Every structure is written in structure tokens, then in C-alpha cells.
mmCIF file of C-alpha atoms in Angstrom:
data_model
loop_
_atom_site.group_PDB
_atom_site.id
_atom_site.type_symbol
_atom_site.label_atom_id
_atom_site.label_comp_id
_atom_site.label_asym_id
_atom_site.label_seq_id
_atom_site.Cartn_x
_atom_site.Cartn_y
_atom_site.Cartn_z
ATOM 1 C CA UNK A 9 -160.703 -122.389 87.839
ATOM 2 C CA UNK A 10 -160.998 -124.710 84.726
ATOM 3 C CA UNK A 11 -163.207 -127.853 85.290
ATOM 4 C CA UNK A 12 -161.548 -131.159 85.305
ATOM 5 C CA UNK A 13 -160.955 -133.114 82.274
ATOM 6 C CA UNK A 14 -163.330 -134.631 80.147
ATOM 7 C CA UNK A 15 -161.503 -137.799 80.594
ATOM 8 C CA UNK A 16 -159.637 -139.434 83.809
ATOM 9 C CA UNK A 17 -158.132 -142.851 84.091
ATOM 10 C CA UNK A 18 -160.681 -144.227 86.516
ATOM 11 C CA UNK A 19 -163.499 -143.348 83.550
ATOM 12 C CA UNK A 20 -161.692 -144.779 80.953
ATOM 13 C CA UNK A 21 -161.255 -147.916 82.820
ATOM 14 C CA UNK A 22 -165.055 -147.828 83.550
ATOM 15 C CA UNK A 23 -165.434 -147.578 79.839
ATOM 16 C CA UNK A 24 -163.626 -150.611 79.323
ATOM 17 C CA UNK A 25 -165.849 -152.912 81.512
ATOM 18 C CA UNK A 26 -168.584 -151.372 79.735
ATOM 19 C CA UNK A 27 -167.868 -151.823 76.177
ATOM 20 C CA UNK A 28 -165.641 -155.100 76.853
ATOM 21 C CA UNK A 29 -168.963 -157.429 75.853
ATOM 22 C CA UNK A 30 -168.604 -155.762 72.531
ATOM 23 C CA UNK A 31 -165.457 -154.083 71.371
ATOM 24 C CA UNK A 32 -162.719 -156.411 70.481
ATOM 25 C CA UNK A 33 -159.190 -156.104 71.992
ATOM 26 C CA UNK A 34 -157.371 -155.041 68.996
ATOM 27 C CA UNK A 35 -154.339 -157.335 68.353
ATOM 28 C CA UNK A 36 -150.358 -155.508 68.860
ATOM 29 C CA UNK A 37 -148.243 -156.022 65.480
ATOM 30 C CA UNK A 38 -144.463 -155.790 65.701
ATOM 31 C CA UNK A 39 -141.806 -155.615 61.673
ATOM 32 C CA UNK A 40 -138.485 -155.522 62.691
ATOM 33 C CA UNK A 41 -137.660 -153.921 59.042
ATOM 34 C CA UNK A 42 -139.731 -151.224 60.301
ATOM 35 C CA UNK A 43 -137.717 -151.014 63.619
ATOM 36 C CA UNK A 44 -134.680 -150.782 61.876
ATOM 37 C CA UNK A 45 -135.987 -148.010 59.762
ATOM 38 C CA UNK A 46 -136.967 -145.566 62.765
ATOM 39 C CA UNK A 47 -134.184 -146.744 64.433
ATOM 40 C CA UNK A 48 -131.751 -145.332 61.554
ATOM 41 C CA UNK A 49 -129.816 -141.456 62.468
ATOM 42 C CA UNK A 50 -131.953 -142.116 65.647
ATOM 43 C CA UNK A 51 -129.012 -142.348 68.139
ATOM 44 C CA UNK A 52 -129.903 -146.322 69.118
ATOM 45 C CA UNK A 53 -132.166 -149.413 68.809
ATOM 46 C CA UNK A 54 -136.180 -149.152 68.291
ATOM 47 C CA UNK A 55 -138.456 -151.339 68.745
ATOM 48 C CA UNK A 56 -141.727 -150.378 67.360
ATOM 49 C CA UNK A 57 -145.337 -151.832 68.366
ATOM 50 C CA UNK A 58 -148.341 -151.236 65.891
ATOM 51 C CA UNK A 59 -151.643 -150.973 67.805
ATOM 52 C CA UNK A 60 -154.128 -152.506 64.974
ATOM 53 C CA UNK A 61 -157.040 -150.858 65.572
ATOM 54 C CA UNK A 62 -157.952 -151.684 61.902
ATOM 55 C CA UNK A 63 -159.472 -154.783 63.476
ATOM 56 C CA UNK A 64 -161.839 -153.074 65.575
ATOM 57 C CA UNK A 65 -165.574 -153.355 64.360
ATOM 58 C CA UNK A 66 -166.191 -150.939 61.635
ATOM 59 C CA UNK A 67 -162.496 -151.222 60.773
ATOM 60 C CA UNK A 68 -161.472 -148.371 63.045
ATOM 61 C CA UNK A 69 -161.184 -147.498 66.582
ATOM 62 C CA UNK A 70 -164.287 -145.322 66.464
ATOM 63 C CA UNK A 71 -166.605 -148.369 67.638
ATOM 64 C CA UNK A 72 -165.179 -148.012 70.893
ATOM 65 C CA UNK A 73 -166.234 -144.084 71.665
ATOM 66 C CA UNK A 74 -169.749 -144.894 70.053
ATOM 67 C CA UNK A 75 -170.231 -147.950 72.287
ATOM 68 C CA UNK A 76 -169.265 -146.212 74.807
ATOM 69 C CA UNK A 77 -171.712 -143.581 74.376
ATOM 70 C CA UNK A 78 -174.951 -145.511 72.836
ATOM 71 C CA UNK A 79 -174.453 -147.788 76.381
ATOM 72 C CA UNK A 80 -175.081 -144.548 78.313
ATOM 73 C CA UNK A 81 -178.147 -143.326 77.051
ATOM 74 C CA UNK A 82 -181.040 -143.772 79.278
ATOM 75 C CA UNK A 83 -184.188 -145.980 78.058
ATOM 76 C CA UNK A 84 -186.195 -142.558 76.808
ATOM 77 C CA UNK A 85 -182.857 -141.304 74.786
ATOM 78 C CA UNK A 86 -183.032 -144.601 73.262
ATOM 79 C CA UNK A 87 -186.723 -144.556 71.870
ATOM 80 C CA UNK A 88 -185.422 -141.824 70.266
ATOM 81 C CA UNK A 89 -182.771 -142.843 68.589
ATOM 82 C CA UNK A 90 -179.223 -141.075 67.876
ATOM 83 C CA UNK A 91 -177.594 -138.249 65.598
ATOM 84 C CA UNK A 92 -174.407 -137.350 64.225
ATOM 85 C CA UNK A 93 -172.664 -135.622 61.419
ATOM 86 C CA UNK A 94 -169.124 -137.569 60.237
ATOM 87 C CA UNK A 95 -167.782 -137.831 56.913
ATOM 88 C CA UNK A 96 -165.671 -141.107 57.855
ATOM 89 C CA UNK A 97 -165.401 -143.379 60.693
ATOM 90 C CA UNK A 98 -167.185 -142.030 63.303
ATOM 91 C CA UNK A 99 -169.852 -142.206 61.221
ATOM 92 C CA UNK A 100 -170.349 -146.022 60.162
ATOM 93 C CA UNK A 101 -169.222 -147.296 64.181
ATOM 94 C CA UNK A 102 -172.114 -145.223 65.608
ATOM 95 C CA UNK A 103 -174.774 -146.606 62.836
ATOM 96 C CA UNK A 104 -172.953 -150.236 64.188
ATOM 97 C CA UNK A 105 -173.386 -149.320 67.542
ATOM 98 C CA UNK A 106 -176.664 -148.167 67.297
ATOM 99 C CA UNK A 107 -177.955 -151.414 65.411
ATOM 100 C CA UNK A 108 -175.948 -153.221 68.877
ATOM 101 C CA UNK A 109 -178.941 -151.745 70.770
ATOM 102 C CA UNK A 110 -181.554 -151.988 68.274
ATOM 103 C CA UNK A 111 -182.301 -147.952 68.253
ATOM 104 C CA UNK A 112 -182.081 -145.396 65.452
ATOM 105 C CA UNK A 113 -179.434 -143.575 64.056
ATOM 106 C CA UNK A 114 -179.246 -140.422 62.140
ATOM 107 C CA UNK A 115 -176.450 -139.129 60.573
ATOM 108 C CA UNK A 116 -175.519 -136.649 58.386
ATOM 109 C CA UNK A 117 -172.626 -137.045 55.929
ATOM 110 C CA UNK A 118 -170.830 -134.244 54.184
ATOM 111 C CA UNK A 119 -170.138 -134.119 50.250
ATOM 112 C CA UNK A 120 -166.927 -136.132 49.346
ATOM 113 C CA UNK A 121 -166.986 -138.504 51.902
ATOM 114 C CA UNK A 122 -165.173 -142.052 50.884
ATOM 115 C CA UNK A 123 -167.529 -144.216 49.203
ATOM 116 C CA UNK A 124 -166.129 -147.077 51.411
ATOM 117 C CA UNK A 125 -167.447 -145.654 54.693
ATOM 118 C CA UNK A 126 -170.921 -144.595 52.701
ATOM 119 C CA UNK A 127 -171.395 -148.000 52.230
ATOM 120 C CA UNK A 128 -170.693 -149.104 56.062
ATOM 121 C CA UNK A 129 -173.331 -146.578 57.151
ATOM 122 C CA UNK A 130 -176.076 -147.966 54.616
ATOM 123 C CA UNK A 131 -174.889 -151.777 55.856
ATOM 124 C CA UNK A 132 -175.316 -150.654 59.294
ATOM 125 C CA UNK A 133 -178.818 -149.561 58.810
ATOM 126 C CA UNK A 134 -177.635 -145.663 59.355
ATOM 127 C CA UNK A 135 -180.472 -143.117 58.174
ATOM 128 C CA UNK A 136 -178.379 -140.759 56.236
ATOM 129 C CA UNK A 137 -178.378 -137.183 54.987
ATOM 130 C CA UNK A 138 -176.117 -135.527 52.926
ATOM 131 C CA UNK A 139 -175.195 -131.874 53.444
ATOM 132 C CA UNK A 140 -172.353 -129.471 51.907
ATOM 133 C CA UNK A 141 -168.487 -130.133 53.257
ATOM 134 C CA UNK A 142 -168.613 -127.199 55.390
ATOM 135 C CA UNK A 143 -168.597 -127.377 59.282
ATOM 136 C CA UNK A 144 -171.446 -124.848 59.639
ATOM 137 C CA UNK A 145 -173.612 -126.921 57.400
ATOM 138 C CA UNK A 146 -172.774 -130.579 59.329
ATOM 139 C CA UNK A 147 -174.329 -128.597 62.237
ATOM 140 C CA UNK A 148 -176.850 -126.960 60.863
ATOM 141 C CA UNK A 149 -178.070 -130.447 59.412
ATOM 142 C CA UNK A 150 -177.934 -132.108 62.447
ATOM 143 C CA UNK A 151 -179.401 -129.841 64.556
ATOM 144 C CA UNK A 152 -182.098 -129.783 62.780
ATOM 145 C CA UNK A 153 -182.632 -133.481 62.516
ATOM 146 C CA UNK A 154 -181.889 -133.266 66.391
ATOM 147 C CA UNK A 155 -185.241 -131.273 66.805
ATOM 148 C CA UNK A 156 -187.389 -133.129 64.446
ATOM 149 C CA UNK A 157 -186.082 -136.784 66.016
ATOM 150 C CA UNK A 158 -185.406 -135.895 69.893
ATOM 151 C CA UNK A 159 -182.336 -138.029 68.682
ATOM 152 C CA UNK A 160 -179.158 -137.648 71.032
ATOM 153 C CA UNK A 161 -176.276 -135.667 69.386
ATOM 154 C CA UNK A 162 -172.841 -137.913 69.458
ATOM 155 C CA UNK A 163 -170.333 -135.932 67.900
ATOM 156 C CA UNK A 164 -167.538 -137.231 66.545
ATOM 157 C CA UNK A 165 -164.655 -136.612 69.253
ATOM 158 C CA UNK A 166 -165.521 -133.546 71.435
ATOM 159 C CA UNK A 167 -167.543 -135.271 74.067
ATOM 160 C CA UNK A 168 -166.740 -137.045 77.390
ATOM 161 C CA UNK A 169 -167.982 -140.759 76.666
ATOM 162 C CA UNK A 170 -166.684 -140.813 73.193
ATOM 163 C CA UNK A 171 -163.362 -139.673 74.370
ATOM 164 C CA UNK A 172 -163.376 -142.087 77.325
ATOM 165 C CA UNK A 173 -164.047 -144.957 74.815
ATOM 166 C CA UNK A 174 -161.186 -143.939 72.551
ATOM 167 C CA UNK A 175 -158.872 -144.150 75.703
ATOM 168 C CA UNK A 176 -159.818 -147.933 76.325
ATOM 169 C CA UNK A 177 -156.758 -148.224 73.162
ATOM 170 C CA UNK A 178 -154.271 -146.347 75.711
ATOM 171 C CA UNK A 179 -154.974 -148.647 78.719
ATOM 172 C CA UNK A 180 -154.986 -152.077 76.132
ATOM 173 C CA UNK A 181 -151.711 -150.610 74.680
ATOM 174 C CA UNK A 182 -150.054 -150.206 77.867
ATOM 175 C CA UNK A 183 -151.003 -154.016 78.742
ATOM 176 C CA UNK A 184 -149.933 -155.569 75.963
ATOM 177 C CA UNK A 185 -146.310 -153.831 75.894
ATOM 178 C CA UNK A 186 -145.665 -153.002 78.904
ATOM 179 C CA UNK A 187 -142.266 -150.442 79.179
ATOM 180 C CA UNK A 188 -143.311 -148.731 76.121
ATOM 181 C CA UNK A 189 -141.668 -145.401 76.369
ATOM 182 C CA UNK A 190 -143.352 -143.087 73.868
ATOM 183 C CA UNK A 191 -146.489 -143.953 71.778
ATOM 184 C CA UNK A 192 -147.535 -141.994 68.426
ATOM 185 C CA UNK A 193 -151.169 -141.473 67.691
ATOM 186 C CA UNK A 194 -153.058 -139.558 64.665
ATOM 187 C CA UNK A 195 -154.562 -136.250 65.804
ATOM 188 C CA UNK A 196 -157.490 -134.385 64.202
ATOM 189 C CA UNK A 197 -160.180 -133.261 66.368
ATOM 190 C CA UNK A 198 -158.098 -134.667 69.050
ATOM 191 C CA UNK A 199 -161.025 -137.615 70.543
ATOM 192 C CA UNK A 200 -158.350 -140.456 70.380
ATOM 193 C CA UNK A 201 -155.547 -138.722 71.700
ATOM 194 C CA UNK A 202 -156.660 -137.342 74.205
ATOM 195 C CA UNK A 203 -158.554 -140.622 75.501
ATOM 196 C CA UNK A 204 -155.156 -142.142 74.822
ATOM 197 C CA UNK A 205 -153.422 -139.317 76.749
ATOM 198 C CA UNK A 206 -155.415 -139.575 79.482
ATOM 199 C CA UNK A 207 -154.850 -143.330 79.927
ATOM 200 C CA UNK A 208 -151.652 -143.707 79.306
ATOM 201 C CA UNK A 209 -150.349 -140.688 81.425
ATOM 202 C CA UNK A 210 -152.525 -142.244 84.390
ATOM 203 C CA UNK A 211 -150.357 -145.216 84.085
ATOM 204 C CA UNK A 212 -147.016 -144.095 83.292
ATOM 205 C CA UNK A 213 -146.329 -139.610 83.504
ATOM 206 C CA UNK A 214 -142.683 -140.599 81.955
ATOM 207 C CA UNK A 215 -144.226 -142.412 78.914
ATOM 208 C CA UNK A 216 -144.479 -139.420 76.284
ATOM 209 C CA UNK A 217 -147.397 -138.766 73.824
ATOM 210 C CA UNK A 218 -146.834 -137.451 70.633
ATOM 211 C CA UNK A 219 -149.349 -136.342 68.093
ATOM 212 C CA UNK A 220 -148.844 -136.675 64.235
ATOM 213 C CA UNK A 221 -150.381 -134.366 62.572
ATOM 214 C CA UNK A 222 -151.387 -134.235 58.632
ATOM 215 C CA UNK A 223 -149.718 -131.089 57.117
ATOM 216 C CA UNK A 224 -151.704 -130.927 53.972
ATOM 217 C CA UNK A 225 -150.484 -130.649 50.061
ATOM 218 C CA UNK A 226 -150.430 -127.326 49.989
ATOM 219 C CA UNK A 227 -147.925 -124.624 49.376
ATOM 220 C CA UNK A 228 -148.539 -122.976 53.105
ATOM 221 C CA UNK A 229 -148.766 -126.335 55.643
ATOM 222 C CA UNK A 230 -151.565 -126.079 57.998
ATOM 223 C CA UNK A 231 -151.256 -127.515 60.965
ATOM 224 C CA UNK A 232 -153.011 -126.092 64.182
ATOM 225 C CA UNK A 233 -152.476 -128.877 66.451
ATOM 226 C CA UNK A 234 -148.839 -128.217 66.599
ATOM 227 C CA UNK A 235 -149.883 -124.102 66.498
ATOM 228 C CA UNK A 236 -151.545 -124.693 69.273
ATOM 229 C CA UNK A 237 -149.476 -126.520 71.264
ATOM 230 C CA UNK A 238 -146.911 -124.133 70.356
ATOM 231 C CA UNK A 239 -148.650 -120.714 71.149
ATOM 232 C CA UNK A 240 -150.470 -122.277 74.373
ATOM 233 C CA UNK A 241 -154.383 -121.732 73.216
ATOM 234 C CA UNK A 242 -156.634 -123.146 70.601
ATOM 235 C CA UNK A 243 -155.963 -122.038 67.434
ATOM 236 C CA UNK A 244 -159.105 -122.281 65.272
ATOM 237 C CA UNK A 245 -159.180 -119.965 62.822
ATOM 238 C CA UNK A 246 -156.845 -122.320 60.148
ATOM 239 C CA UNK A 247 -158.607 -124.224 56.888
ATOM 240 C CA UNK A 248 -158.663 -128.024 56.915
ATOM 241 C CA UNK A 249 -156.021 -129.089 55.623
ATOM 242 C CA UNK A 250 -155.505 -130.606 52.088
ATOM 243 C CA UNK A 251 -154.582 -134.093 52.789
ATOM 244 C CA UNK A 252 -155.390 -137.548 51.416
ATOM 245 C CA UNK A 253 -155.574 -138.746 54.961
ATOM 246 C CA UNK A 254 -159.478 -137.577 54.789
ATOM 247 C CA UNK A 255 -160.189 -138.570 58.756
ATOM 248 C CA UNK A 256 -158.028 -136.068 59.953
ATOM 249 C CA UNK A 257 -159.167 -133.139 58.845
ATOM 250 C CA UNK A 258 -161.063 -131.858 61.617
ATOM 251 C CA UNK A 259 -160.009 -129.456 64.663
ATOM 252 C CA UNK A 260 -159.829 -130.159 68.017
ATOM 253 C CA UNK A 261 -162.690 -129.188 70.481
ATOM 254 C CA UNK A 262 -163.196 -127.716 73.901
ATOM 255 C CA UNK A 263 -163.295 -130.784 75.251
ATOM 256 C CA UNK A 264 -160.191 -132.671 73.677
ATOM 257 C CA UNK A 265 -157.867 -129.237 73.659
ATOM 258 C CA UNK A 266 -157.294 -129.097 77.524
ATOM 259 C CA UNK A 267 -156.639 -132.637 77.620
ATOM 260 C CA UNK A 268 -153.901 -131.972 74.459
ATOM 261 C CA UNK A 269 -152.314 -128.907 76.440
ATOM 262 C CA UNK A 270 -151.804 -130.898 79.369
ATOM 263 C CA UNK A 271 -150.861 -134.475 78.545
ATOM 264 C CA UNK A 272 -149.706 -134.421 74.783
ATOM 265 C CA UNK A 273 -145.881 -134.157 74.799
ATOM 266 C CA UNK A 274 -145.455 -132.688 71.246
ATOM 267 C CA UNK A 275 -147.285 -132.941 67.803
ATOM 268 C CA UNK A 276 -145.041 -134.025 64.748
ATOM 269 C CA UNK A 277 -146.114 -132.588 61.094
ATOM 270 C CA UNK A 278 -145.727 -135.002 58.329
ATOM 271 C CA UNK A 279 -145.863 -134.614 54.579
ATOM 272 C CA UNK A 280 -148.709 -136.272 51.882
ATOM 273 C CA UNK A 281 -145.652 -138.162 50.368
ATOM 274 C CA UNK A 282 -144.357 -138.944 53.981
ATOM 275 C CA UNK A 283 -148.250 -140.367 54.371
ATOM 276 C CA UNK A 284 -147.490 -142.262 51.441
ATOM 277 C CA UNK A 285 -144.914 -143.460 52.480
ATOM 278 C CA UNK A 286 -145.513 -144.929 55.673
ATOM 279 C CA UNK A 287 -149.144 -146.850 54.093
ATOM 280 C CA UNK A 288 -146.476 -148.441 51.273
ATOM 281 C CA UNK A 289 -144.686 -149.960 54.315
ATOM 282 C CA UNK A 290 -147.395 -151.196 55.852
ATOM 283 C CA UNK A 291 -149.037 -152.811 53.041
ATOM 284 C CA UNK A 292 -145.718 -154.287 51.850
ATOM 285 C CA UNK A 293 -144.180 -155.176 55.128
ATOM 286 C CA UNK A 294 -146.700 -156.127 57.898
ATOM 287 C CA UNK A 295 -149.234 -157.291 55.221
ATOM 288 C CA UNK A 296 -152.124 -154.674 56.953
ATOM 289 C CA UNK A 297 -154.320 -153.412 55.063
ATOM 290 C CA UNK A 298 -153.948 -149.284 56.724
ATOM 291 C CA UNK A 299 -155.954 -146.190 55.356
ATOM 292 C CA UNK A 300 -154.238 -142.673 55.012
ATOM 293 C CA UNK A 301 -155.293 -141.518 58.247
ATOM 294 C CA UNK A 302 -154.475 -144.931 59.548
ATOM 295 C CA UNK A 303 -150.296 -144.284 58.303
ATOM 296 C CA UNK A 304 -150.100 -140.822 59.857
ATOM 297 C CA UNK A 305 -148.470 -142.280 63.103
ATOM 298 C CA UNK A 306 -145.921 -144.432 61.598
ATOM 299 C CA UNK A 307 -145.196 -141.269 59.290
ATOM 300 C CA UNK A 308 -144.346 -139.494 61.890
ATOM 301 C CA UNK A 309 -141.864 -142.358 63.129
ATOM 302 C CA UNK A 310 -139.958 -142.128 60.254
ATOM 303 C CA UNK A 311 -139.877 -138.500 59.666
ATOM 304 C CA UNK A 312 -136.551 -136.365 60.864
ATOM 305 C CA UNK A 313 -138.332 -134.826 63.538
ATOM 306 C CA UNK A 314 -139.127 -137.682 65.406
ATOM 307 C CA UNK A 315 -135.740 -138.666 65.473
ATOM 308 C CA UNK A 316 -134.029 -135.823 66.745
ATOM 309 C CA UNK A 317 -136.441 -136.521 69.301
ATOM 310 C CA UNK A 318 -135.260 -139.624 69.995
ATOM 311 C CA UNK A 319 -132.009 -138.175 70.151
ATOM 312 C CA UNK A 320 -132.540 -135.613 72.493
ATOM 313 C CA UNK A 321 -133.187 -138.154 75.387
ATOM 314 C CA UNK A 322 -131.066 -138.457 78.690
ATOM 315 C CA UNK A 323 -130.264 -142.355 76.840
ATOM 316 C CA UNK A 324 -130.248 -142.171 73.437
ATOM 317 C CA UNK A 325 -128.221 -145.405 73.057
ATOM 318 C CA UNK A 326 -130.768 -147.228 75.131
ATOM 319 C CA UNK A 327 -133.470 -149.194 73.128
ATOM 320 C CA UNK A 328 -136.532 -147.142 72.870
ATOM 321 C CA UNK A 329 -139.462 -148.829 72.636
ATOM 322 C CA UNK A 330 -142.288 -146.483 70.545
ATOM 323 C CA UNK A 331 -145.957 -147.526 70.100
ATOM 324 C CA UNK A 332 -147.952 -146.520 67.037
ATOM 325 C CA UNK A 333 -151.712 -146.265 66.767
ATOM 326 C CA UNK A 334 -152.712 -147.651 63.508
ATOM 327 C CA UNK A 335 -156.155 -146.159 63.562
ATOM 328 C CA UNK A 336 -158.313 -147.280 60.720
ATOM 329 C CA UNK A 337 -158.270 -149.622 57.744
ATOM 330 C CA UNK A 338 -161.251 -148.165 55.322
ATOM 331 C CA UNK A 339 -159.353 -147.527 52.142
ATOM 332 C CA UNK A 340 -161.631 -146.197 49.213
ATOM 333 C CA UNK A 341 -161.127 -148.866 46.711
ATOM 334 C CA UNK A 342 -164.243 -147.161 44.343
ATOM 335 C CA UNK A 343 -162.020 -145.448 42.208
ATOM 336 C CA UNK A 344 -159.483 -148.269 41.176
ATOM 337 C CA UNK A 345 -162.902 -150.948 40.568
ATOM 338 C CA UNK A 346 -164.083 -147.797 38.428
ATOM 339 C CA UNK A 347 -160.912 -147.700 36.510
ATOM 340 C CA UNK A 348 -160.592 -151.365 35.467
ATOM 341 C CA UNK A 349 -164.448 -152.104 35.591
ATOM 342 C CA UNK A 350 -164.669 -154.860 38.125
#
């Protein structure tokens, strides 16, 4: 018999009392040129609602999963400060969080990460490390910073109060727009979704979650959240892949998979130009400012697949209304101030 989830309605909602003194409630966006663009071969009227988590603290919903977790530490885990290893997000909202508190933090940041979210760690008085961009050496790094601190490991998504903390977006989501009937979200190692997921399948089963997925640059796509979804098991054994959308390159964990098999509807691949894209739109359009990682959901509105999704329902002519996770808003500006010298 498996063991229950890692997250359930009832603990996401006791997430959100306890982070509410210090996570905002992220505002909903609507661009009815952006409706009309989804809404196009689609079979009827969409409306589309953008959930801006690029106005959380730290400029991405991460501050909520880290808040959530920091707050749960008992009084001796505290003295003692935290650790994790994150080459984007995670990684600047748990120094943030940490400073909330007034303990430590410790992490360890792989080569290549965006100079953008270097800098939010050192503002946030993180105590960083660098290490190679390899998985086993992000552990290995931490771990051993783990047993010279005593600081509590907070990975990035694959534990039970960071992924009740990401589902706090599900249950705001739902709130704001209420009838939504299918809501997009950016999947890597699967903490958000599956907090989302949780939440907004605890409030509505018939409201569908999809998962957009970065497919990479390459000549052979990799994808193995929609591999796994598709062959029923984790599928672990595929390269990260080679995508500008750098915060979703990670895999999904032992904790967020079962929560993916069970409540995540389908995953939808997108393209680096389709990534493109999508951030164009948003800058132009809604006048957000959206990383790459950030795009992936409305990518995966717009793409072909999604669509003949949306025409496959019992009603296609009926309006659809489809809400979109923008995640994060950190874009890497370093190399265009390098360029011209500002």
C-alpha cells in the first residue's frame, strides 16, 4: 500500500494561514488579445487568467514553499540554520525566508546559474557555495555542509512543506476565478504542480491540470514528465533538457511523482521558439515583465496540442475558461548591460 500524498487540501490550506502574514496574494491578470489567440482553431471562446506569481517576494512563487518550510522548523533547527542546493529561484526565496526569521542559510549554487538570482541570494544574506552543474555534485555539496552546520536540508520541490506552500497558488487561483475549467502550470521537478494539483483537485475533480513541459533545443526532445505520464512510472534516466527556460530543468521526485500520476491530467511539450514566443507576448501585451520558465504555461496555451485539447471536450463551443501560472519574473539582464556597457 503506497502512503498518502505528500500534499492534501486540508495541509495546503493550513499552509496558507501560516504563511498568509508574509506571502503576498499574487494579483490575477486577464489580455483579451491573448484570449483570442488560444481561442483561434480551438473549437470556441477562451478566456484566459494569468496567475502573476512574478509578484511574489523574490519575484517567483518559490517564497511561498520556503516560508512554508522555515515556519516549521522547531527552535533547535533554527539555531542551526538552513541548507539547500538551487541554481534559480528556490534558491534566493529560501535565503529571503530565512532572513524573515533571522536564522542562517546555506546554499549551494551550481555553475551557470543566472547572475540575476546570484545576486538575490547575496542581497538576501544567503551563505553561498558554488559546486559543478551536476546533480550528484549539488548533493554532495550540501550534504556535506549539512554535517558541518546541523543546518536543515530544504530541497527545492521534493518535500512535503515546500510542496504544500506551492499549492497555496492553486487554492488563491481557484478564489479569484472561480469556474475556471483547466489551469496550465510549468513542470520541472514537479513542487508547484503538484501543490497546485493537489489544491485545485480538492476543490473542483472536473477542473483539469495540465503540465507544460520544456522540450529542450535539441535534435532528440527530452521530456520525461510527459514519458512518464505516458508509460505510468518515473522515468529518470533522461538528460536535462537544453532549454533557455533554466528553472525547469530538473526531474520530478518521489514525493511530487505520485501526486503527478494521480492528479495531473496531461503534460504538453513546447518548443524554445514556442518559449519565445509566449515571453514576446507577455512583455508586449500584458506589460509583465515574465522569465523563460515563467512563459512555459502560456506556451503551452498557444501550442497545437493544447488546442486539440480543447477540442476534444463534450462542449467545445462553450467558453472555456483556462488559468495560466506565470511562475517567475527573474530575467538575466547581465548579458545585454555587458553588451552596451551600462
Amino acid at each position: 500500500m503506497e502512503p498518502p500524498h505528500a500534499a492534501t487540501l486540508d495541509l495546503i490550506r493550513d499552509a496558507r494561514t501560516r504563511i498568509e502574514p508574509y506571502a503576498k496574494v499574487t494579483p490575477v491578470h486577464t489580455c483579451s488579445t491573448i484570449d483570442h489567440l488560444v481561442a483561434f482553431d480551438a473549437g470556441g471562446p477562451v478566456e484566459v487568467s494569468f496567475k502573476c506569481e512574478t509578484f511574489q517576494k523574490g519575484g517567483a512563487f518559490k517564497y511561498r514553499g520556503a516560508m512554508n518550510a522555515v515556519l516549521q522548523l522547531t527552535e533547535d533547527q533554527r539555531a542551526r540554520g538552513v541548507v539547500t542546493h538551487s541554481s534559480g529561484n528556490h534558491a534566493g526565496a529560501l535565503a529571503l525566508a530565512a532572513r524573515t526569521i533571522g536564522i542562517p542559510a546555506h546554499i549551494v549554487v551550481p555553475e551557470g546559474a543566472p547572475a540575476c538570482k546570484l545576486d538575490a541570494i547575496h542581497e538576501y544574506g544567503g551563505i553561498m557555495t558554488r559546486c559543478k552543474a551536476t546533480v550528484p555534485d549539488r548533493e554532495a555539496t550540501a550534504g556535506r555542509i549539512q554535517r558541518e552546520t546541523g543546518a536543515t536540508l530544504i530541497p527545492p520541490y521534493d518535500h512535503s512543506h515546500v510542496i504544500c506552500g506551492q499549492g497555496t497558488i492553486g487554492l488563491e487561483f481557484m478564489e479569484q476565478v472561480p469556474g475556471l475549467d483547466v489551469v496550465l502550470v510549468p513542470v520541472s521537478g514537479g513542487g508547484m504542480i503538484a501543490g497546485v494539483a493537489a489544491a485545485v483537485k480538492g476543490i473542483n475533480e472536473n477542473c483539469a491540470v495540465v503540465a507544460a513541459e520544456p522540450c529542450g533545443a535539441s535534435t532528440t526532445p527530452r521530456a520525461d514528465v510527459a514519458a512518464s505520464k505516458a508509460r505510468g512510472r518515473l522515468v529518470s534516466d533522461m538528460p536535462p533538457p537544453d532549454t533557455i527556460a533554466d528553472g525547469l530543468r530538473a526531474k520530478l521526485g518521489a514525493l511530487t511523482w505520485p501526486i503527478v500520476r494521480d492528479k495531473v491530467d496531461g503534460v504538453v511539450t513546447v518548443t524554445e521558439p514556442e518559449i519565445v514566443r509566449a515571453m514576446a507576448l507577455i512583455y508586449e501585451r500584458m506589460k509583465l515583465v515574465v522569465e523563460p520558465s515563467g512563459a512555459v504555461g502560456l506556451a503551452a496555451a498557444l501550442s497545437e496540442q493544447f488546442k486539440g485539447f480543447l477540442r476534444a471536450r463534450e462542449s467545445p463551443e462553450a467558453t472555456v475558461r483556462v488559468g495560466v501560472v506565470l511562475c517567475g519574473g527573474n530575467v538575466d539582464l547581465a548579458p545585454l548591460w555587458a553588451t552596451y556597457k551600462v
